[in-house]
Short mmCIF file of C-alpha atoms in Angstrom, two decimals:
data_model
loop_
_atom_site.label_atom_id
_atom_site.label_comp_id
_atom_site.label_asym_id
_atom_site.label_seq_id
_atom_site.Cartn_x
_atom_site.Cartn_y
_atom_site.Cartn_z
CA UNK A 1 78.68 109.78 61.39
CA UNK A 2 80.23 109.60 64.77
CA UNK A 3 77.82 108.65 67.69
CA UNK A 4 78.63 108.28 71.37
CA UNK A 5 76.06 106.29 73.40
CA UNK A 6 76.02 105.35 77.04
CA UNK A 7 75.69 101.77 78.40
CA UNK A 8 73.23 101.88 81.13
CA UNK A 9 72.23 99.53 83.76
CA UNK A 10 75.53 98.25 84.81
CA UNK A 11 75.33 97.38 88.57
CA UNK A 12 77.57 97.85 91.20
CA UNK A 13 80.84 96.07 90.48
CA UNK A 14 82.44 93.66 92.98
CA UNK A 15 85.68 92.06 92.94
CA UNK A 16 85.94 89.21 90.08
CA UNK A 17 83.09 90.49 87.99
CA UNK A 18 83.68 90.00 84.13
CA UNK A 19 83.32 93.42 82.82
CA UNK A 20 83.62 92.47 79.19
CA UNK A 21 80.53 89.76 79.53
CA UNK A 22 78.51 92.50 81.71
CA UNK A 23 79.09 95.28 78.88
CA UNK A 24 77.69 93.02 75.98
CA UNK A 25 74.96 92.00 78.11
CA UNK A 26 73.85 95.74 78.87
CA UNK A 27 74.63 96.87 75.37
CA UNK A 28 72.13 93.93 74.12
CA UNK A 29 69.71 95.00 76.88
CA UNK A 30 69.58 98.42 75.02
CA UNK A 31 68.68 96.88 71.68
CA UNK A 32 71.98 97.41 70.43
CA UNK A 33 74.72 95.13 69.25
CA UNK A 34 78.70 95.59 68.87
CA UNK A 35 79.76 96.55 65.52
CA UNK A 36 83.20 96.32 64.11
CA UNK A 37 85.33 99.18 64.97
CA UNK A 38 82.96 100.25 67.81
CA UNK A 39 85.31 101.63 70.81
CA UNK A 40 84.26 100.87 74.34
CA UNK A 41 85.45 103.54 76.68
CA UNK A 42 85.35 102.58 80.36
CA UNK A 43 85.90 104.29 83.50
CA UNK A 44 88.64 103.32 85.57
CA UNK A 45 86.73 103.00 88.79
CA UNK A 46 84.67 99.73 87.71
CA UNK A 47 87.80 98.39 86.55
CA UNK A 48 89.52 98.80 89.66
CA UNK A 49 86.65 97.53 91.66
CA UNK A 50 86.47 94.32 89.54
CA UNK A 51 90.15 93.72 90.05
CA UNK A 52 89.95 94.12 93.78
CA UNK A 53 91.85 97.50 93.82
CA UNK A 54 90.01 98.74 96.74
CA UNK A 55 91.48 99.59 100.35
CA UNK A 56 90.14 100.65 103.65
CA UNK A 57 91.98 103.52 105.07
CA UNK A 58 91.20 102.41 108.49
CA UNK A 59 93.53 99.39 107.94
CA UNK A 60 96.36 101.73 106.77
CA UNK A 61 99.39 102.32 109.22
CA UNK A 62 100.83 105.73 107.95
CA UNK A 63 104.74 106.12 108.09
CA UNK A 64 106.37 109.01 109.80
CA UNK A 65 106.93 110.68 106.17
CA UNK A 66 103.32 110.13 105.42
CA UNK A 67 102.45 111.99 108.51
CA UNK A 68 105.00 114.63 107.77
CA UNK A 69 103.21 115.17 104.17
CA UNK A 70 99.75 114.94 105.52
CA UNK A 71 100.54 117.68 108.33
CA UNK A 72 101.76 120.05 105.31
CA UNK A 73 98.92 119.29 102.91
CA UNK A 74 96.14 119.11 105.31
CA UNK A 75 95.32 115.52 103.92
CA UNK A 76 94.52 112.19 105.80
CA UNK A 77 97.81 110.51 106.81
CA UNK A 78 96.24 107.08 106.04
CA UNK A 79 95.57 108.43 102.40
CA UNK A 80 98.80 110.09 102.10
CA UNK A 81 100.56 106.79 102.94
CA UNK A 82 98.46 104.77 100.17
CA UNK A 83 99.43 108.00 97.74
CA UNK A 84 103.08 107.54 98.31
CA UNK A 85 102.81 103.46 97.77
CA UNK A 86 101.19 104.15 94.65
CA UNK A 87 103.86 106.72 93.43
CA UNK A 88 107.37 106.83 92.06
CA UNK A 89 107.89 110.27 93.49
CA UNK A 90 106.20 113.49 94.45
CA UNK A 91 106.21 116.41 91.79
CA UNK A 92 104.44 119.32 93.53
CA UNK A 93 102.98 119.93 97.07
CA UNK A 94 101.15 123.27 97.15
CA UNK A 95 98.03 124.89 98.47
CA UNK A 96 96.95 121.40 99.76
CA UNK A 97 97.53 119.70 96.51
CA UNK A 98 99.72 116.62 96.28
CA UNK A 99 100.95 115.98 92.74
CA UNK A 100 102.55 112.71 92.07
CA UNK A 101 104.09 110.48 89.24
CA UNK A 102 102.33 107.15 89.82
CA UNK A 103 103.98 103.73 89.38
CA UNK A 104 102.72 103.67 85.77
CA UNK A 105 104.13 107.14 84.93
CA UNK A 106 100.98 109.34 85.20
CA UNK A 107 101.39 112.71 86.61
CA UNK A 108 98.07 113.35 88.60
CA UNK A 109 97.00 114.41 91.80
CA UNK A 110 97.13 111.71 94.84
CA UNK A 111 98.45 109.03 92.39
CA UNK A 112 94.78 108.54 91.33
CA UNK A 113 93.74 107.37 94.77
CA UNK A 114 90.15 108.21 94.77
CA UNK A 115 87.14 108.23 97.43
CA UNK A 116 84.40 108.94 94.99
CA UNK A 117 82.06 106.38 93.83
CA UNK A 118 83.51 103.70 95.86
CA UNK A 119 80.82 102.47 98.02
CA UNK A 120 79.06 103.01 101.23
CA UNK A 121 82.13 102.65 103.45
CA UNK A 122 83.49 106.18 103.95
CA UNK A 123 87.17 105.11 104.52
CA UNK A 124 87.04 103.31 101.11
CA UNK A 125 89.40 104.36 98.28
CA UNK A 126 90.05 102.93 95.03
CA UNK A 127 93.52 102.53 93.26
CA UNK A 128 94.34 102.67 89.62
CA UNK A 129 94.50 99.24 87.95
CA UNK A 130 98.10 97.77 88.31
CA UNK A 131 98.50 97.61 84.49
CA UNK A 132 95.49 99.32 82.61
CA UNK A 133 96.69 98.18 79.24
CA UNK A 134 96.49 94.55 80.31
CA UNK A 135 93.03 95.14 81.83
CA UNK A 136 91.95 96.85 78.44
CA UNK A 137 93.54 93.65 76.85
CA UNK A 138 91.35 91.26 78.74
CA UNK A 139 88.22 93.24 78.28
CA UNK A 140 88.66 93.54 74.56
CA UNK A 141 89.49 89.81 74.42
CA UNK A 142 86.19 89.16 76.18
CA UNK A 143 84.08 91.22 74.04
CA UNK A 144 85.56 89.58 70.87
CA UNK A 145 84.83 86.26 72.22
CA UNK A 146 81.37 87.01 72.97
CA UNK A 147 80.54 89.04 69.81
CA UNK A 148 83.22 88.14 67.13
CA UNK A 149 83.84 91.70 66.79
CA UNK A 150 87.16 93.61 67.09
CA UNK A 151 86.59 96.52 69.44
CA UNK A 152 89.28 98.64 70.83
CA UNK A 153 88.99 99.35 74.35
CA UNK A 154 90.07 102.55 76.28
CA UNK A 155 90.13 102.79 80.12
CA UNK A 156 89.94 106.27 81.33
CA UNK A 157 90.34 108.61 84.43
CA UNK A 158 89.79 112.25 85.09
CA UNK A 159 92.97 114.36 85.57
CA UNK A 160 93.47 118.01 86.03
CA UNK A 161 95.50 119.93 83.76
CA UNK A 162 98.47 122.29 84.82
CA UNK A 163 97.64 125.22 82.70
CA UNK A 164 93.79 125.04 82.49
CA UNK A 165 90.88 125.03 84.71
CA UNK A 166 88.58 122.13 84.85
CA UNK A 167 89.21 118.48 84.44
CA UNK A 168 88.91 116.00 81.52
CA UNK A 169 88.90 112.39 80.80
CA UNK A 170 92.45 110.64 79.87
CA UNK A 171 93.18 107.33 78.35
CA UNK A 172 95.06 105.40 81.09
CA UNK A 173 94.59 102.03 79.31
CA UNK A 174 94.61 101.08 75.67
CA UNK A 175 94.10 97.85 73.57
CA UNK A 176 93.37 97.39 70.04
CA UNK A 177 94.37 100.70 68.52
CA UNK A 178 97.27 103.21 68.58
CA UNK A 179 96.76 105.95 70.85
CA UNK A 180 98.27 108.49 68.62
CA UNK A 181 97.53 109.77 64.95
CA UNK A 182 100.80 110.92 63.63
CA UNK A 183 100.55 113.58 60.73
CA UNK A 184 104.15 114.16 60.36
CA UNK A 185 105.21 114.05 56.67
CA UNK A 186 101.64 114.55 55.39
CA UNK A 187 100.58 117.53 53.74
CA UNK A 188 98.44 120.54 55.02
CA UNK A 189 95.61 122.21 52.84
CA UNK A 190 98.19 124.59 51.41
CA UNK A 191 100.45 121.55 50.66
CA UNK A 192 103.10 122.38 53.41
CA UNK A 193 104.65 119.42 55.02
CA UNK A 194 103.55 118.84 58.63
CA UNK A 195 106.65 118.50 60.83
CA UNK A 196 105.34 117.87 64.37
CA UNK A 197 101.76 117.20 64.43
CA UNK A 198 100.73 114.20 66.63
CA UNK A 199 97.15 114.02 67.68
CA UNK A 200 96.58 111.94 70.89
CA UNK A 201 93.33 110.51 69.64
CA UNK A 202 92.77 108.13 72.71
CA UNK A 203 92.59 111.02 75.09
CA UNK A 204 90.40 112.84 72.76
CA UNK A 205 88.04 110.08 72.48
CA UNK A 206 88.15 109.55 76.34
CA UNK A 207 87.16 112.97 76.62
CA UNK A 208 84.39 112.86 74.09
CA UNK A 209 82.83 109.75 75.84
CA UNK A 210 82.68 111.67 79.24
CA UNK A 211 79.86 113.74 77.85
CA UNK A 212 77.56 110.60 78.14
CA UNK A 213 79.11 108.76 80.84
CA UNK A 214 78.90 111.47 83.66
CA UNK A 215 80.20 110.85 86.97
CA UNK A 216 76.95 111.06 88.84
CA UNK A 217 74.74 109.24 86.69
CA UNK A 218 76.08 105.54 87.08
CA UNK A 219 77.27 105.29 83.51
CA UNK A 220 80.74 104.00 83.79
CA UNK A 221 80.87 102.83 79.95
CA UNK A 222 80.30 104.46 76.50
CA UNK A 223 80.43 103.12 73.14
CA UNK A 224 81.87 105.55 70.22
CA UNK A 225 80.81 104.50 66.82
CA UNK A 226 81.88 105.69 63.41
CA UNK A 227 85.47 106.63 64.12
CA UNK A 228 88.16 104.68 62.42
CA UNK A 229 90.56 104.35 64.91
CA UNK A 230 94.44 104.21 63.88
CA UNK A 231 95.01 100.44 63.52
CA UNK A 232 97.72 98.73 65.61
CA UNK A 233 98.50 97.77 69.13
CA UNK A 234 99.39 100.87 71.08
CA UNK A 235 100.10 101.17 74.80
CA UNK A 236 99.62 104.04 77.10
CA UNK A 237 103.15 104.69 77.49
CA UNK A 238 103.16 105.97 73.84
CA UNK A 239 101.27 108.96 75.42
CA UNK A 240 103.64 109.72 78.12
CA UNK A 241 106.26 112.47 77.64
CA UNK A 242 109.78 111.00 78.77
CA UNK A 243 111.31 113.16 81.38
CA UNK A 244 114.17 114.32 79.32
CA UNK A 245 111.66 116.10 76.79
CA UNK A 246 109.46 117.39 79.50
CA UNK A 247 109.92 121.14 79.80
CA UNK A 248 108.06 121.79 82.98
CA UNK A 249 109.51 119.53 85.56
#
């Protein structure tokens, strides 16, 4: 049976906090214990805070280009400067939206630069982790060291989608599992061979976990139990479509 439970009681995260240790402690405080094959789904925001990926916009000097973009989009010039620093290129600018390709290769609004749930200082923003896979690796190894259990880790962020309303959680960092279940070459229920079906299970797990995490309830971690994740060591780049195969850019 598949179950998802929130990890409650995680305090405000500061730079240098050891998330793996904190997660294990809070799981045990709830009368639970990690089991082999559990999956830890962790919000990007707490990872970024622990890694010191927080900036104060008042300390940012915007370039002339950032000022131009800010004027066209109605955004804060300092924030635009940070967005540009965190991006490879601008993908779209329209209706006050600034869609970029991040240095990691994600296509999202504002390079993932975010002011929500950062802290009491109104000019604070968080940046995405520099290497979310490495962040997931560290947390997974910490959990294993403390519990002896192999627990895949997924780091998530909330992205919009080009063709649908609403936002969903996506995987932006992965450790201890393959992010895609490849059905190609297997038979469907009518014995036809599947040719193209590859399911992004890491994204599906990230979205499922958000149902109990909830951005306003201070629950940045959820544990998924009962799902047999594809074994192996995948990376988030496995989920990114190469530009030469992108039909919409």
